[in-house]
PDB file of C-alpha atoms in Angstrom:
ATOM      1  CA  UNK A1028    -169.442 -28.843 191.168  1.00 58.00           C
ATOM      2  CA  UNK A1029    -166.990 -30.001 193.857  1.00 62.00           C
ATOM      3  CA  UNK A1030    -163.322 -29.297 193.709  1.00 58.00           C
ATOM      4  CA  UNK A1031    -162.631 -32.760 193.280  1.00 64.00           C
ATOM      5  CA  UNK A1032    -164.477 -32.617 189.947  1.00 75.00           C
ATOM      6  CA  UNK A1033    -162.170 -29.673 188.907  1.00 82.00           C
ATOM      7  CA  UNK A1034    -158.884 -30.473 187.400  1.00 91.00           C
ATOM      8  CA  UNK A1035    -155.998 -28.511 189.082  1.00 94.00           C
ATOM      9  CA  UNK A1036    -152.791 -27.472 187.408  1.00 95.00           C
ATOM     10  CA  UNK A1037    -149.586 -27.424 188.996  1.00 96.00           C
ATOM     11  CA  UNK A1038    -147.128 -24.426 188.082  1.00 96.00           C
ATOM     12  CA  UNK A1039    -143.549 -24.275 189.414  1.00 95.00           C
ATOM     13  CA  UNK A1040    -142.337 -20.963 189.909  1.00 92.00           C
ATOM     14  CA  UNK A1041    -138.859 -20.998 190.010  1.00 86.00           C
ATOM     15  CA  UNK A1042    -137.617 -22.441 187.554  1.00 89.00           C
ATOM     16  CA  UNK A1043    -140.792 -22.039 185.609  1.00 93.00           C
ATOM     17  CA  UNK A1044    -142.580 -25.174 184.529  1.00 95.00           C
ATOM     18  CA  UNK A1045    -145.828 -27.104 184.387  1.00 95.00           C
ATOM     19  CA  UNK A1046    -145.532 -29.886 187.044  1.00 95.00           C
ATOM     20  CA  UNK A1047    -148.886 -31.754 185.760  1.00 93.00           C
ATOM     21  CA  UNK A1048    -152.528 -31.686 186.301  1.00 93.00           C
ATOM     22  CA  UNK A1049    -154.207 -33.273 189.346  1.00 93.00           C
ATOM     23  CA  UNK A1050    -157.567 -33.740 190.877  1.00 92.00           C
ATOM     24  CA  UNK A1051    -157.846 -32.576 194.635  1.00 90.00           C
ATOM     25  CA  UNK A1052    -160.559 -33.110 196.987  1.00 88.00           C
ATOM     26  CA  UNK A1053    -159.941 -30.175 198.873  1.00 87.00           C
ATOM     27  CA  UNK A1054    -159.091 -26.289 197.952  1.00 86.00           C
ATOM     28  CA  UNK A1055    -155.422 -25.296 198.996  1.00 89.00           C
ATOM     29  CA  UNK A1056    -154.909 -21.553 200.097  1.00 89.00           C
ATOM     30  CA  UNK A1057    -151.690 -19.968 199.524  1.00 88.00           C
ATOM     31  CA  UNK A1058    -149.295 -20.821 202.224  1.00 83.00           C
ATOM     32  CA  UNK A1059    -150.912 -24.500 202.640  1.00 85.00           C
ATOM     33  CA  UNK A1060    -148.467 -27.625 201.720  1.00 85.00           C
ATOM     34  CA  UNK A1061    -149.124 -29.713 198.822  1.00 88.00           C
ATOM     35  CA  UNK A1062    -147.669 -33.044 198.261  1.00 88.00           C
ATOM     36  CA  UNK A1063    -147.015 -34.139 194.786  1.00 92.00           C
ATOM     37  CA  UNK A1064    -145.134 -37.137 193.206  1.00 92.00           C
ATOM     38  CA  UNK A1065    -142.948 -37.690 196.536  1.00 89.00           C
ATOM     39  CA  UNK A1066    -141.923 -33.691 196.880  1.00 89.00           C
ATOM     40  CA  UNK A1067    -143.614 -31.107 199.021  1.00 87.00           C
ATOM     41  CA  UNK A1068    -144.701 -27.501 197.674  1.00 90.00           C
ATOM     42  CA  UNK A1069    -145.983 -24.394 199.190  1.00 88.00           C
ATOM     43  CA  UNK A1070    -148.894 -22.927 197.509  1.00 92.00           C
ATOM     44  CA  UNK A1071    -147.937 -19.213 196.748  1.00 91.00           C
ATOM     45  CA  UNK A1072    -151.024 -18.273 194.469  1.00 94.00           C
ATOM     46  CA  UNK A1073    -154.356 -19.702 193.483  1.00 95.00           C
ATOM     47  CA  UNK A1074    -156.017 -18.628 190.025  1.00 94.00           C
ATOM     48  CA  UNK A1075    -159.470 -19.687 188.698  1.00 94.00           C
ATOM     49  CA  UNK A1076    -159.772 -20.468 185.027  1.00 93.00           C
ATOM     50  CA  UNK A1077    -163.319 -19.598 183.655  1.00 94.00           C
ATOM     51  CA  UNK A1078    -165.124 -20.768 180.275  1.00 94.00           C
ATOM     52  CA  UNK A1079    -167.756 -19.437 178.485  1.00 95.00           C
ATOM     53  CA  UNK A1080    -170.719 -21.931 178.002  1.00 93.00           C
ATOM     54  CA  UNK A1081    -174.019 -21.441 177.209  1.00 93.00           C
ATOM     55  CA  UNK A1082    -173.698 -17.542 177.466  1.00 95.00           C
ATOM     56  CA  UNK A1083    -172.388 -17.965 181.140  1.00 96.00           C
ATOM     57  CA  UNK A1084    -168.934 -18.267 182.784  1.00 95.00           C
ATOM     58  CA  UNK A1085    -168.526 -21.399 184.669  1.00 93.00           C
ATOM     59  CA  UNK A1086    -165.244 -22.230 186.554  1.00 91.00           C
ATOM     60  CA  UNK A1087    -163.216 -24.665 184.351  1.00 91.00           C
ATOM     61  CA  UNK A1088    -160.295 -25.307 186.236  1.00 92.00           C
ATOM     62  CA  UNK A1089    -157.857 -24.025 189.099  1.00 93.00           C
ATOM     63  CA  UNK A1090    -154.385 -22.956 188.630  1.00 95.00           C
ATOM     64  CA  UNK A1091    -152.058 -23.300 191.715  1.00 96.00           C
ATOM     65  CA  UNK A1092    -148.427 -21.570 191.539  1.00 96.00           C
ATOM     66  CA  UNK A1093    -146.108 -23.412 193.822  1.00 94.00           C
ATOM     67  CA  UNK A1094    -142.239 -23.467 195.168  1.00 89.00           C
ATOM     68  CA  UNK A1095    -140.590 -26.352 196.521  1.00 87.00           C
ATOM     69  CA  UNK A1096    -141.129 -26.490 200.560  1.00 81.00           C
ATOM     70  CA  UNK A1097    -138.256 -26.218 202.801  1.00 72.00           C
ATOM     71  CA  UNK A1098    -137.143 -28.946 204.630  1.00 69.00           C
ATOM     72  CA  UNK A1099    -139.312 -30.280 207.696  1.00 63.00           C
ATOM     73  CA  UNK A1100    -136.266 -29.169 209.742  1.00 64.00           C
ATOM     74  CA  UNK A1101    -136.830 -25.678 208.986  1.00 74.00           C
ATOM     75  CA  UNK A1102    -140.708 -25.293 209.379  1.00 75.00           C
ATOM     76  CA  UNK A1103    -142.043 -24.601 212.745  1.00 79.00           C
ATOM     77  CA  UNK A1104    -145.509 -24.037 214.241  1.00 79.00           C
ATOM     78  CA  UNK A1105    -145.568 -20.886 215.765  1.00 81.00           C
ATOM     79  CA  UNK A1106    -148.700 -19.101 217.438  1.00 81.00           C
ATOM     80  CA  UNK A1107    -151.064 -21.165 215.247  1.00 79.00           C
ATOM     81  CA  UNK A1108    -149.040 -20.589 211.877  1.00 77.00           C
ATOM     82  CA  UNK A1109    -146.489 -22.466 210.156  1.00 78.00           C
ATOM     83  CA  UNK A1110    -143.189 -20.321 209.738  1.00 83.00           C
ATOM     84  CA  UNK A1111    -140.082 -21.196 207.886  1.00 82.00           C
ATOM     85  CA  UNK A1112    -136.469 -20.477 209.105  1.00 82.00           C
ATOM     86  CA  UNK A1113    -135.599 -19.568 212.673  1.00 83.00           C
ATOM     87  CA  UNK A1114    -138.495 -17.746 214.374  1.00 82.00           C
ATOM     88  CA  UNK A1115    -136.145 -16.175 216.845  1.00 84.00           C
ATOM     89  CA  UNK A1116    -134.668 -14.115 214.514  1.00 86.00           C
ATOM     90  CA  UNK A1117    -136.099 -10.206 214.246  1.00 87.00           C
ATOM     91  CA  UNK A1118    -135.646 -10.390 210.397  1.00 87.00           C
ATOM     92  CA  UNK A1119    -137.911 -13.575 210.322  1.00 87.00           C
ATOM     93  CA  UNK A1120    -141.152 -12.877 208.141  1.00 86.00           C
ATOM     94  CA  UNK A1121    -143.224 -15.125 210.299  1.00 85.00           C
ATOM     95  CA  UNK A1122    -144.491 -16.428 207.157  1.00 82.00           C
ATOM     96  CA  UNK A1123    -144.607 -20.046 205.469  1.00 80.00           C
ATOM     97  CA  UNK A1124    -143.643 -18.399 202.246  1.00 79.00           C
ATOM     98  CA  UNK A1125    -140.958 -16.111 202.758  1.00 81.00           C
ATOM     99  CA  UNK A1126    -138.252 -16.678 205.421  1.00 82.00           C
ATOM    100  CA  UNK A1127    -136.868 -13.259 206.058  1.00 85.00           C
ATOM    101  CA  UNK A1128    -135.905  -9.928 203.946  1.00 81.00           C
ATOM    102  CA  UNK A1129    -132.225 -10.412 204.721  1.00 85.00           C
ATOM    103  CA  UNK A1130    -131.523 -14.016 203.657  1.00 81.00           C
ATOM    104  CA  UNK A1131    -134.880 -14.966 201.901  1.00 78.00           C
ATOM    105  CA  UNK A1132    -133.336 -18.553 200.433  1.00 73.00           C
ATOM    106  CA  UNK A1133    -131.712 -19.323 203.613  1.00 73.00           C
ATOM    107  CA  UNK A1134    -130.428 -21.172 205.499  1.00 75.00           C
ATOM    108  CA  UNK A1135    -130.759 -19.427 208.890  1.00 77.00           C
ATOM    109  CA  UNK A1136    -127.820 -21.601 210.670  1.00 78.00           C
ATOM    110  CA  UNK A1137    -124.662 -19.226 210.658  1.00 81.00           C
ATOM    111  CA  UNK A1138    -126.394 -16.157 208.974  1.00 84.00           C
ATOM    112  CA  UNK A1139    -124.152 -13.112 209.637  1.00 85.00           C
ATOM    113  CA  UNK A1140    -127.250 -10.973 210.232  1.00 84.00           C
ATOM    114  CA  UNK A1141    -129.067 -12.902 212.872  1.00 84.00           C
ATOM    115  CA  UNK A1142    -129.949 -10.813 215.797  1.00 83.00           C
ATOM    116  CA  UNK A1143    -132.229 -12.406 218.674  1.00 83.00           C
ATOM    117  CA  UNK A1144    -135.542 -10.986 219.278  1.00 78.00           C
ATOM    118  CA  UNK A1145    -135.769  -8.965 222.461  1.00 73.00           C
TER     119      UNK A1145
END
């Protein structure tokens, strides 16, 4: 069975809601970006749902837990990975999911906690 044969449920984390069901021809990993109905989302978690058939468990569907992705101006490709926020700040998490510990929702512009990396 290929990933394109399996339904994938999209769950928005905040606010909690189900965005729908899609069939994907690829397997998104946490941290990757996914476009759905004109909106870009960041994949936070992937869960597999199994069903018991004829005495065996078989993969039945995939559930992706997503959050809305930051605007393109806040995403940068640094050292081979996507990073959100200002990557020159020492508090930046260097992650496609979390901006920083001090100001996780942002924006980075005019942040009072900004400290340049040395």
